[in-house]
């Protein structure tokens, strides 16, 4: 049986630089930082006091009070992004759609951590009386709840589950969806990820790992991948959703087609639970796997949308990997690091950054890596890191990288034309 081709027919996002994809794209291409002082809690005792929060968010603008009480913030973000993606795809207004063949695969790194924190506090304040636990505690905190809620809302009865691979989680959900569609086991799969971990637990725990920037006096320039003076990532929140569909099904219903997924790679560093292997050997292999899967040459890649969290080890490992994989051709690539603009969305990063890649394909422009002042001397100065300004470019293929604690590596390769 021939493998099905898979295309993107819709996407949606709620992010620190825009609560829909139109605003997101505008601020992305202008390079406007989403990092500001934390407003969600009193962080005066925390080493990190900055983050990339979603701005001007009011749950009651999207949900009734009863629904709000049943959804953790990460689930609210997921449903909002999904609604935009489905509207863009025209899926819900198409005729002859079989809901038994529409699935949902949704990711998060930490799930309902707000609910977990609030319920634990309430339990302790009630002198450890378990009667104070909410009956919504479990369904609000479990990571797979978003996939379930999306299915319930729209009646999608195909494959349905959640993925977890730390900060590669939503890249994994998209790859899982892609492979199911390739095999012809579904017509459409809603794939993506959401995260809402900017609270006392999220910031405090990543501070304990020394992973977050503490450049509290300069939030808008704190996320600075590849820069000599970077000091960690800036935590973000939000969601990204993609409507993935077999090409055959998309053509049958005359759906809009924004990009085709043509290859992927997945592997493990098998090195350290939080640090990447700075030699970048397995990251080089995961990019090569995606290129081989697409049956194209490394010469065909135009842009690498880097994971680039703005940590010293992570940046070095990824650049070493790019040089190993691409050799002398590495200097002809554009490398871009959108986390410099909207921060690190943890389990939602893969989905939102793949949307970034699609926007670059559509507009034939490479989004800037902002906040560059002095290049780290350990990094090759001859590479094009797309520093500070948007760069027009003829783009046919974009390679999107995402990595996670535990050594989870993922690369997804997309192309513009479906011919």
Short mmCIF file of N, CA and C in Angstrom, two decimals, residues 132-303:
data_model
loop_
_atom_site.label_atom_id
_atom_site.label_comp_id
_atom_site.label_asym_id
_atom_site.label_seq_id
_atom_site.Cartn_x
_atom_site.Cartn_y
_atom_site.Cartn_z
N UNK A 132 -11.32 18.12 50.74
CA UNK A 132 -11.24 19.40 50.05
C UNK A 132 -10.74 19.29 48.60
N UNK A 133 -10.35 18.08 48.21
CA UNK A 133 -9.94 17.92 46.81
C UNK A 133 -11.15 18.08 45.88
N UNK A 134 -10.96 18.82 44.81
CA UNK A 134 -12.03 19.02 43.83
C UNK A 134 -12.25 17.76 42.99
N UNK A 135 -13.49 17.44 42.65
CA UNK A 135 -13.73 16.30 41.75
C UNK A 135 -13.17 16.57 40.34
N UNK A 136 -12.83 17.81 40.05
CA UNK A 136 -12.24 18.14 38.75
C UNK A 136 -10.70 18.09 38.77
N UNK A 137 -10.12 17.77 39.94
CA UNK A 137 -8.66 17.79 40.09
C UNK A 137 -8.00 16.90 39.03
N UNK A 138 -8.37 15.66 38.99
CA UNK A 138 -7.71 14.71 38.06
C UNK A 138 -7.96 15.07 36.59
N UNK A 139 -9.22 15.26 36.18
CA UNK A 139 -9.40 15.58 34.75
C UNK A 139 -8.81 16.92 34.33
N UNK A 140 -8.55 17.83 35.29
CA UNK A 140 -7.94 19.10 34.93
C UNK A 140 -6.42 18.99 34.79
N UNK A 141 -5.80 18.10 35.54
CA UNK A 141 -4.34 18.08 35.55
C UNK A 141 -3.71 17.09 34.58
N UNK A 142 -4.44 16.06 34.17
CA UNK A 142 -3.81 15.04 33.33
C UNK A 142 -3.56 15.58 31.92
N UNK A 143 -2.41 15.21 31.38
CA UNK A 143 -1.96 15.80 30.11
C UNK A 143 -2.89 15.43 28.97
N UNK A 144 -3.43 14.23 28.96
CA UNK A 144 -4.27 13.81 27.84
C UNK A 144 -5.67 14.43 27.88
N UNK A 145 -5.94 15.25 28.89
CA UNK A 145 -7.28 15.84 28.99
C UNK A 145 -7.58 16.77 27.82
N UNK A 146 -6.57 17.41 27.25
CA UNK A 146 -6.82 18.34 26.15
C UNK A 146 -7.30 17.57 24.92
N UNK A 147 -6.65 16.45 24.63
CA UNK A 147 -7.09 15.64 23.49
C UNK A 147 -8.54 15.20 23.68
N UNK A 148 -8.87 14.81 24.91
CA UNK A 148 -10.24 14.38 25.20
C UNK A 148 -11.24 15.51 25.06
N UNK A 149 -10.89 16.69 25.58
CA UNK A 149 -11.80 17.84 25.49
C UNK A 149 -12.02 18.30 24.05
N UNK A 150 -10.96 18.26 23.25
CA UNK A 150 -11.11 18.64 21.83
C UNK A 150 -12.06 17.65 21.14
N UNK A 151 -11.86 16.37 21.39
CA UNK A 151 -12.72 15.35 20.77
C UNK A 151 -14.18 15.52 21.19
N UNK A 152 -14.39 15.78 22.47
CA UNK A 152 -15.77 15.94 22.97
C UNK A 152 -16.43 17.16 22.33
N UNK A 153 -15.70 18.27 22.26
CA UNK A 153 -16.27 19.50 21.74
C UNK A 153 -16.70 19.36 20.28
N UNK A 154 -15.87 18.65 19.47
CA UNK A 154 -16.14 18.61 18.03
C UNK A 154 -16.65 17.25 17.54
N UNK A 155 -16.71 16.26 18.44
CA UNK A 155 -17.23 14.95 18.04
C UNK A 155 -16.26 14.13 17.22
N UNK A 156 -14.95 14.39 17.37
CA UNK A 156 -13.95 13.63 16.63
C UNK A 156 -13.72 12.29 17.34
N UNK A 157 -13.98 11.18 16.66
CA UNK A 157 -13.97 9.87 17.32
C UNK A 157 -12.83 8.96 16.85
N UNK A 158 -11.84 9.53 16.17
CA UNK A 158 -10.69 8.73 15.75
C UNK A 158 -9.67 8.60 16.88
N UNK A 159 -8.45 8.25 16.51
CA UNK A 159 -7.38 8.04 17.50
C UNK A 159 -7.26 9.26 18.40
N UNK A 160 -6.95 9.02 19.71
CA UNK A 160 -6.98 10.11 20.67
C UNK A 160 -6.08 9.81 21.86
N UNK A 161 -5.03 10.61 22.03
CA UNK A 161 -4.17 10.44 23.21
C UNK A 161 -3.25 11.65 23.36
N UNK A 162 -2.41 11.63 24.41
CA UNK A 162 -1.44 12.70 24.65
C UNK A 162 -0.02 12.19 24.54
N UNK A 163 0.91 13.12 24.22
CA UNK A 163 2.33 12.75 24.16
C UNK A 163 3.12 13.59 25.15
N UNK A 164 4.17 13.00 25.69
CA UNK A 164 5.07 13.71 26.60
C UNK A 164 6.51 13.38 26.23
N UNK A 165 7.28 14.39 25.91
CA UNK A 165 8.72 14.25 25.67
C UNK A 165 9.39 15.58 26.03
N UNK A 166 9.05 16.06 27.24
CA UNK A 166 9.57 17.35 27.72
C UNK A 166 9.36 18.44 26.67
N UNK A 167 10.40 19.17 26.31
CA UNK A 167 10.22 20.31 25.41
C UNK A 167 10.13 19.89 23.94
N UNK A 168 10.20 18.60 23.67
CA UNK A 168 9.94 18.09 22.31
C UNK A 168 8.54 17.49 22.22
N UNK A 169 7.71 17.69 23.24
CA UNK A 169 6.43 16.98 23.33
C UNK A 169 5.53 17.22 22.12
N UNK A 170 5.33 18.48 21.74
CA UNK A 170 4.40 18.71 20.63
C UNK A 170 5.02 18.38 19.28
N UNK A 171 6.35 18.42 19.17
CA UNK A 171 6.97 17.90 17.95
C UNK A 171 6.64 16.41 17.82
N UNK A 172 6.66 15.71 18.94
CA UNK A 172 6.33 14.28 18.92
C UNK A 172 4.86 14.05 18.57
N UNK A 173 3.96 14.91 19.06
CA UNK A 173 2.54 14.73 18.73
C UNK A 173 2.32 14.91 17.23
N UNK A 174 3.02 15.86 16.64
CA UNK A 174 2.89 16.10 15.19
C UNK A 174 3.47 14.93 14.41
N UNK A 175 4.61 14.42 14.84
CA UNK A 175 5.22 13.27 14.15
C UNK A 175 4.32 12.04 14.27
N UNK A 176 3.77 11.82 15.45
CA UNK A 176 2.84 10.69 15.63
C UNK A 176 1.66 10.82 14.68
N UNK A 177 1.09 12.02 14.60
CA UNK A 177 -0.06 12.24 13.71
C UNK A 177 0.34 12.00 12.25
N UNK A 178 1.50 12.49 11.90
CA UNK A 178 2.00 12.34 10.52
C UNK A 178 2.10 10.86 10.14
N UNK A 179 2.66 10.06 11.03
CA UNK A 179 2.85 8.64 10.69
C UNK A 179 1.51 7.90 10.60
N UNK A 180 0.56 8.23 11.48
CA UNK A 180 -0.77 7.60 11.38
C UNK A 180 -1.43 7.95 10.06
N UNK A 181 -1.32 9.20 9.66
CA UNK A 181 -1.93 9.62 8.40
C UNK A 181 -1.22 8.98 7.21
N UNK A 182 0.10 8.90 7.27
CA UNK A 182 0.85 8.24 6.20
C UNK A 182 0.35 6.81 5.97
N UNK A 183 0.05 6.14 7.07
CA UNK A 183 -0.39 4.74 6.99
C UNK A 183 -1.86 4.61 6.58
N UNK A 184 -2.55 5.71 6.44
CA UNK A 184 -3.94 5.68 6.04
C UNK A 184 -4.90 5.28 7.14
N UNK A 185 -4.47 5.41 8.40
CA UNK A 185 -5.32 5.02 9.53
C UNK A 185 -6.26 6.14 9.97
N UNK A 186 -6.15 7.30 9.36
CA UNK A 186 -7.05 8.43 9.64
C UNK A 186 -7.04 9.34 8.43
N UNK A 187 -8.07 10.19 8.33
CA UNK A 187 -8.12 11.20 7.27
C UNK A 187 -7.53 12.52 7.76
N UNK A 188 -7.82 12.84 9.01
CA UNK A 188 -7.42 14.12 9.61
C UNK A 188 -7.01 13.86 11.05
N UNK A 189 -5.95 14.51 11.50
CA UNK A 189 -5.60 14.48 12.93
C UNK A 189 -5.26 15.90 13.38
N UNK A 190 -5.89 16.29 14.48
CA UNK A 190 -5.59 17.57 15.12
C UNK A 190 -4.39 17.33 16.03
N UNK A 191 -3.29 18.02 15.77
CA UNK A 191 -2.06 17.79 16.54
C UNK A 191 -1.50 19.10 17.05
N UNK A 192 -0.92 19.06 18.23
CA UNK A 192 -0.32 20.28 18.77
C UNK A 192 0.05 20.10 20.22
N UNK A 193 0.20 21.23 20.90
CA UNK A 193 0.58 21.18 22.30
C UNK A 193 0.28 22.48 23.00
N UNK A 194 0.18 22.40 24.32
CA UNK A 194 -0.09 23.62 25.11
C UNK A 194 0.62 23.53 26.44
N UNK A 195 0.91 24.69 27.00
CA UNK A 195 1.63 24.75 28.28
C UNK A 195 1.24 26.02 29.02
N UNK A 196 1.13 25.92 30.33
CA UNK A 196 0.84 27.08 31.18
C UNK A 196 1.50 26.84 32.54
N UNK A 197 2.81 27.05 32.59
CA UNK A 197 3.57 26.69 33.80
C UNK A 197 4.22 27.89 34.45
N UNK A 198 3.75 29.10 34.11
CA UNK A 198 4.34 30.28 34.74
C UNK A 198 3.61 30.51 36.06
N UNK A 199 4.05 29.82 37.06
CA UNK A 199 3.55 29.98 38.42
C UNK A 199 4.70 29.69 39.39
N UNK A 200 4.40 29.66 40.68
CA UNK A 200 5.46 29.49 41.68
C UNK A 200 6.22 28.18 41.46
N UNK A 201 5.50 27.13 41.12
CA UNK A 201 6.13 25.82 40.93
C UNK A 201 6.98 25.80 39.67
N UNK A 202 6.43 26.31 38.58
CA UNK A 202 7.16 26.27 37.32
C UNK A 202 8.45 27.09 37.37
N UNK A 203 8.34 28.33 37.81
CA UNK A 203 9.53 29.19 37.86
C UNK A 203 10.51 28.69 38.92
N UNK A 204 9.99 28.33 40.09
CA UNK A 204 10.86 27.88 41.17
C UNK A 204 11.63 26.61 40.81
N UNK A 205 10.97 25.66 40.19
CA UNK A 205 11.62 24.39 39.87
C UNK A 205 12.67 24.55 38.77
N UNK A 206 12.39 25.40 37.77
CA UNK A 206 13.41 25.61 36.73
C UNK A 206 14.54 26.48 37.26
N UNK A 207 14.25 27.37 38.24
CA UNK A 207 15.34 28.09 38.90
C UNK A 207 16.27 27.12 39.62
N UNK A 208 15.69 26.11 40.23
CA UNK A 208 16.51 25.13 40.94
C UNK A 208 17.47 24.41 39.98
N UNK A 209 17.05 24.30 38.72
CA UNK A 209 17.91 23.68 37.71
C UNK A 209 18.91 24.67 37.10
N UNK A 210 18.77 25.95 37.46
CA UNK A 210 19.61 27.02 36.90
C UNK A 210 19.44 27.11 35.38
N UNK A 211 18.21 26.85 34.93
CA UNK A 211 17.95 26.85 33.48
C UNK A 211 17.41 28.18 32.98
N UNK A 212 16.88 29.02 33.88
CA UNK A 212 16.20 30.25 33.45
C UNK A 212 17.11 31.47 33.52
N UNK A 213 16.88 32.39 32.60
CA UNK A 213 17.57 33.67 32.66
C UNK A 213 17.18 34.42 33.94
N UNK A 214 18.13 35.10 34.52
CA UNK A 214 17.86 35.96 35.69
C UNK A 214 18.16 37.42 35.33
N UNK A 215 18.12 37.72 34.06
CA UNK A 215 18.36 39.10 33.61
C UNK A 215 17.09 39.92 33.81
N UNK A 216 16.72 40.07 35.07
CA UNK A 216 15.42 40.66 35.41
C UNK A 216 15.29 42.14 35.03
N UNK A 217 16.41 42.83 34.94
CA UNK A 217 16.35 44.26 34.62
C UNK A 217 16.17 44.52 33.12
N UNK A 218 16.35 43.47 32.31
CA UNK A 218 16.27 43.64 30.85
C UNK A 218 15.44 42.52 30.22
N UNK A 219 14.15 42.43 30.56
CA UNK A 219 13.37 41.27 30.09
C UNK A 219 13.32 41.13 28.57
N UNK A 220 13.17 42.23 27.84
CA UNK A 220 12.99 42.12 26.39
C UNK A 220 14.24 41.64 25.67
N UNK A 221 15.41 41.75 26.32
CA UNK A 221 16.64 41.26 25.69
C UNK A 221 17.23 40.07 26.44
N UNK A 222 16.46 39.48 27.33
CA UNK A 222 17.00 38.38 28.16
C UNK A 222 17.16 37.09 27.38
N UNK A 223 16.26 36.81 26.43
CA UNK A 223 16.37 35.58 25.63
C UNK A 223 17.26 35.89 24.43
N UNK A 224 18.49 35.43 24.47
CA UNK A 224 19.46 35.81 23.44
C UNK A 224 20.28 34.59 23.00
N UNK A 225 19.67 33.71 22.19
CA UNK A 225 20.39 32.54 21.69
C UNK A 225 21.67 32.94 20.95
N UNK A 226 22.69 32.15 21.14
CA UNK A 226 23.99 32.27 20.47
C UNK A 226 24.82 33.45 20.97
N UNK A 227 24.30 34.23 21.89
CA UNK A 227 25.02 35.41 22.35
C UNK A 227 25.98 35.04 23.48
N UNK A 228 27.10 35.71 23.50
CA UNK A 228 28.14 35.47 24.51
C UNK A 228 27.60 35.63 25.93
N UNK A 229 26.66 36.58 26.13
CA UNK A 229 26.21 36.91 27.47
C UNK A 229 24.84 36.33 27.82
N UNK A 230 24.41 35.28 27.12
CA UNK A 230 23.13 34.65 27.45
C UNK A 230 23.27 33.94 28.81
N UNK A 231 22.15 33.83 29.52
CA UNK A 231 22.23 33.20 30.85
C UNK A 231 21.06 32.27 31.11
N UNK A 232 20.48 31.69 30.05
CA UNK A 232 19.38 30.75 30.24
C UNK A 232 18.16 31.17 29.45
N UNK A 233 17.13 30.31 29.47
CA UNK A 233 15.96 30.61 28.66
C UNK A 233 14.92 31.41 29.45
N UNK A 234 14.01 32.04 28.72
CA UNK A 234 12.88 32.76 29.31
C UNK A 234 11.64 31.90 29.10
N UNK A 235 10.98 31.53 30.20
CA UNK A 235 9.83 30.63 30.09
C UNK A 235 8.65 31.34 29.43
N UNK A 236 8.00 30.61 28.53
CA UNK A 236 6.80 31.12 27.88
C UNK A 236 5.61 30.20 28.13
N UNK A 237 4.47 30.61 27.61
CA UNK A 237 3.25 29.80 27.74
C UNK A 237 2.40 30.01 26.50
N UNK A 238 1.43 29.10 26.29
CA UNK A 238 0.54 29.23 25.15
C UNK A 238 0.26 27.89 24.51
N UNK A 239 -0.15 27.92 23.25
CA UNK A 239 -0.51 26.69 22.54
C UNK A 239 -0.37 26.89 21.04
N UNK A 240 -0.10 25.79 20.38
CA UNK A 240 -0.10 25.77 18.92
C UNK A 240 -0.83 24.53 18.44
N UNK A 241 -1.65 24.69 17.39
CA UNK A 241 -2.44 23.57 16.86
C UNK A 241 -2.29 23.52 15.34
N UNK A 242 -2.16 22.31 14.81
CA UNK A 242 -2.13 22.11 13.36
C UNK A 242 -3.17 21.09 12.96
N UNK A 243 -3.87 21.38 11.88
CA UNK A 243 -4.78 20.40 11.28
C UNK A 243 -3.98 19.67 10.21
N UNK A 244 -3.67 18.41 10.47
CA UNK A 244 -2.92 17.58 9.53
C UNK A 244 -3.90 16.66 8.81
N UNK A 245 -3.66 16.46 7.53
CA UNK A 245 -4.66 15.79 6.72
C UNK A 245 -3.96 15.08 5.56
N UNK A 246 -4.48 13.94 5.14
CA UNK A 246 -3.90 13.33 3.95
C UNK A 246 -4.15 14.25 2.76
N UNK A 247 -3.19 14.27 1.86
CA UNK A 247 -3.33 15.13 0.68
C UNK A 247 -4.59 14.76 -0.09
N UNK A 248 -4.84 13.47 -0.21
CA UNK A 248 -6.02 13.00 -0.95
C UNK A 248 -7.30 13.55 -0.34
N UNK A 249 -7.42 13.49 0.98
CA UNK A 249 -8.61 13.97 1.66
C UNK A 249 -8.74 15.49 1.53
N UNK A 250 -7.61 16.18 1.65
CA UNK A 250 -7.63 17.65 1.54
C UNK A 250 -8.07 18.08 0.14
N UNK A 251 -7.58 17.40 -0.88
CA UNK A 251 -7.96 17.76 -2.25
C UNK A 251 -9.43 17.46 -2.50
N UNK A 252 -9.92 16.36 -1.94
CA UNK A 252 -11.32 15.98 -2.13
C UNK A 252 -12.27 17.03 -1.60
N UNK A 253 -11.91 17.67 -0.51
CA UNK A 253 -12.83 18.67 0.07
C UNK A 253 -12.38 20.11 -0.24
N UNK A 254 -11.41 20.23 -1.17
CA UNK A 254 -10.93 21.55 -1.60
C UNK A 254 -10.47 22.40 -0.42
N UNK A 255 -9.69 21.78 0.44
CA UNK A 255 -9.20 22.47 1.65
C UNK A 255 -8.02 23.38 1.30
N UNK A 256 -7.82 24.43 2.08
CA UNK A 256 -6.60 25.23 1.91
C UNK A 256 -5.39 24.39 2.33
N UNK A 257 -4.29 24.50 1.60
CA UNK A 257 -3.08 23.74 1.92
C UNK A 257 -1.93 24.72 2.13
N UNK A 258 -1.33 24.69 3.32
CA UNK A 258 -0.31 25.67 3.67
C UNK A 258 1.11 25.12 3.60
N UNK A 259 1.26 23.83 3.71
CA UNK A 259 2.60 23.21 3.66
C UNK A 259 2.41 21.70 3.64
N UNK A 260 3.47 21.00 3.24
CA UNK A 260 3.46 19.54 3.30
C UNK A 260 4.57 19.08 4.25
N UNK A 261 4.25 18.13 5.11
CA UNK A 261 5.29 17.49 5.92
C UNK A 261 5.88 16.36 5.09
N UNK A 262 7.20 16.38 4.93
CA UNK A 262 7.82 15.41 4.03
C UNK A 262 8.83 14.50 4.72
N UNK A 263 9.14 14.76 5.98
CA UNK A 263 10.09 13.87 6.65
C UNK A 263 10.25 14.23 8.11
N UNK A 264 10.79 13.28 8.86
CA UNK A 264 11.05 13.53 10.28
C UNK A 264 12.17 12.62 10.77
N UNK A 265 12.75 13.01 11.89
CA UNK A 265 13.70 12.16 12.58
C UNK A 265 13.42 12.20 14.07
N UNK A 266 13.65 11.09 14.75
CA UNK A 266 13.50 11.03 16.21
C UNK A 266 14.63 10.14 16.74
N UNK A 267 15.31 10.60 17.79
CA UNK A 267 16.28 9.73 18.44
C UNK A 267 16.54 10.26 19.86
N UNK A 268 17.55 9.67 20.52
CA UNK A 268 17.86 10.05 21.90
C UNK A 268 19.36 10.29 22.04
N UNK A 269 19.71 11.30 22.86
CA UNK A 269 21.13 11.52 23.16
C UNK A 269 21.71 10.37 23.97
N UNK A 270 20.90 9.77 24.85
CA UNK A 270 21.40 8.73 25.78
C UNK A 270 22.66 9.23 26.49
N UNK A 271 22.56 10.43 27.03
CA UNK A 271 23.76 11.09 27.56
C UNK A 271 23.56 11.63 28.98
N UNK A 272 22.52 12.47 29.19
CA UNK A 272 22.31 13.12 30.50
C UNK A 272 20.84 13.50 30.61
N UNK A 273 20.29 13.52 31.82
CA UNK A 273 18.85 13.75 31.96
C UNK A 273 18.45 15.19 31.67
N UNK A 274 19.37 16.16 31.85
CA UNK A 274 19.02 17.56 31.56
C UNK A 274 19.97 18.23 30.57
N UNK A 275 21.19 17.76 30.44
CA UNK A 275 22.16 18.43 29.56
C UNK A 275 22.26 17.71 28.22
N UNK A 276 22.40 18.48 27.12
CA UNK A 276 22.63 17.84 25.83
C UNK A 276 24.08 17.42 25.68
N UNK A 277 24.33 16.48 24.80
CA UNK A 277 25.70 16.11 24.46
C UNK A 277 26.27 17.24 23.60
N UNK A 278 27.24 17.99 24.13
CA UNK A 278 27.70 19.18 23.43
C UNK A 278 28.34 18.86 22.08
N UNK A 279 28.73 17.62 21.85
CA UNK A 279 29.27 17.25 20.54
C UNK A 279 28.18 17.24 19.46
N UNK A 280 26.94 17.09 19.87
CA UNK A 280 25.83 17.18 18.92
C UNK A 280 25.70 16.02 17.96
N UNK A 281 26.29 14.89 18.28
CA UNK A 281 26.29 13.76 17.34
C UNK A 281 24.88 13.28 17.02
N UNK A 282 24.06 13.09 18.06
CA UNK A 282 22.72 12.55 17.81
C UNK A 282 21.79 13.60 17.20
N UNK A 283 22.02 14.86 17.52
CA UNK A 283 21.22 15.92 16.88
C UNK A 283 21.56 15.99 15.39
N UNK A 284 22.82 15.84 15.06
CA UNK A 284 23.20 15.77 13.64
C UNK A 284 22.49 14.61 12.96
N UNK A 285 22.45 13.47 13.63
CA UNK A 285 21.81 12.29 13.04
C UNK A 285 20.30 12.47 12.90
N UNK A 286 19.68 13.18 13.84
CA UNK A 286 18.22 13.32 13.76
C UNK A 286 17.84 14.24 12.60
N UNK A 287 18.67 15.25 12.33
CA UNK A 287 18.41 16.10 11.16
C UNK A 287 18.64 15.32 9.87
N UNK A 288 19.70 14.52 9.85
CA UNK A 288 19.98 13.72 8.65
C UNK A 288 18.85 12.71 8.41
N UNK A 289 18.28 12.17 9.49
CA UNK A 289 17.16 11.22 9.35
C UNK A 289 15.96 11.87 8.68
N UNK A 290 15.67 13.11 9.08
CA UNK A 290 14.53 13.82 8.47
C UNK A 290 14.79 14.06 6.99
N UNK A 291 16.01 14.44 6.66
CA UNK A 291 16.36 14.71 5.25
C UNK A 291 16.30 13.42 4.43
N UNK A 292 16.82 12.33 5.00
CA UNK A 292 16.77 11.03 4.30
C UNK A 292 15.32 10.57 4.13
N UNK A 293 14.51 10.80 5.17
CA UNK A 293 13.10 10.39 5.12
C UNK A 293 12.37 11.09 3.97
N UNK A 294 12.75 12.33 3.72
CA UNK A 294 12.11 13.11 2.64
C UNK A 294 12.70 12.78 1.27
N UNK A 295 13.79 12.02 1.28
CA UNK A 295 14.48 11.65 0.02
C UNK A 295 14.90 12.89 -0.76
N UNK A 296 15.49 13.84 -0.03
CA UNK A 296 16.07 15.02 -0.67
C UNK A 296 17.52 15.12 -0.23
N UNK A 297 18.22 16.14 -0.74
CA UNK A 297 19.63 16.35 -0.41
C UNK A 297 19.75 17.45 0.64
N UNK A 298 20.84 17.42 1.39
CA UNK A 298 21.07 18.51 2.34
C UNK A 298 21.16 19.85 1.61
N UNK A 299 21.51 19.82 0.31
CA UNK A 299 21.58 21.07 -0.46
C UNK A 299 20.22 21.73 -0.60
N UNK A 300 19.14 20.94 -0.42
CA UNK A 300 17.78 21.48 -0.61
C UNK A 300 17.29 22.29 0.58
N UNK A 301 17.91 22.14 1.75
CA UNK A 301 17.43 22.82 2.95
C UNK A 301 17.80 24.30 2.88
N UNK A 302 16.83 25.15 3.12
CA UNK A 302 17.05 26.60 3.06
C UNK A 302 17.17 27.23 4.44
N UNK A 303 16.38 26.74 5.38
CA UNK A 303 16.31 27.36 6.71
C UNK A 303 16.27 26.27 7.78
#
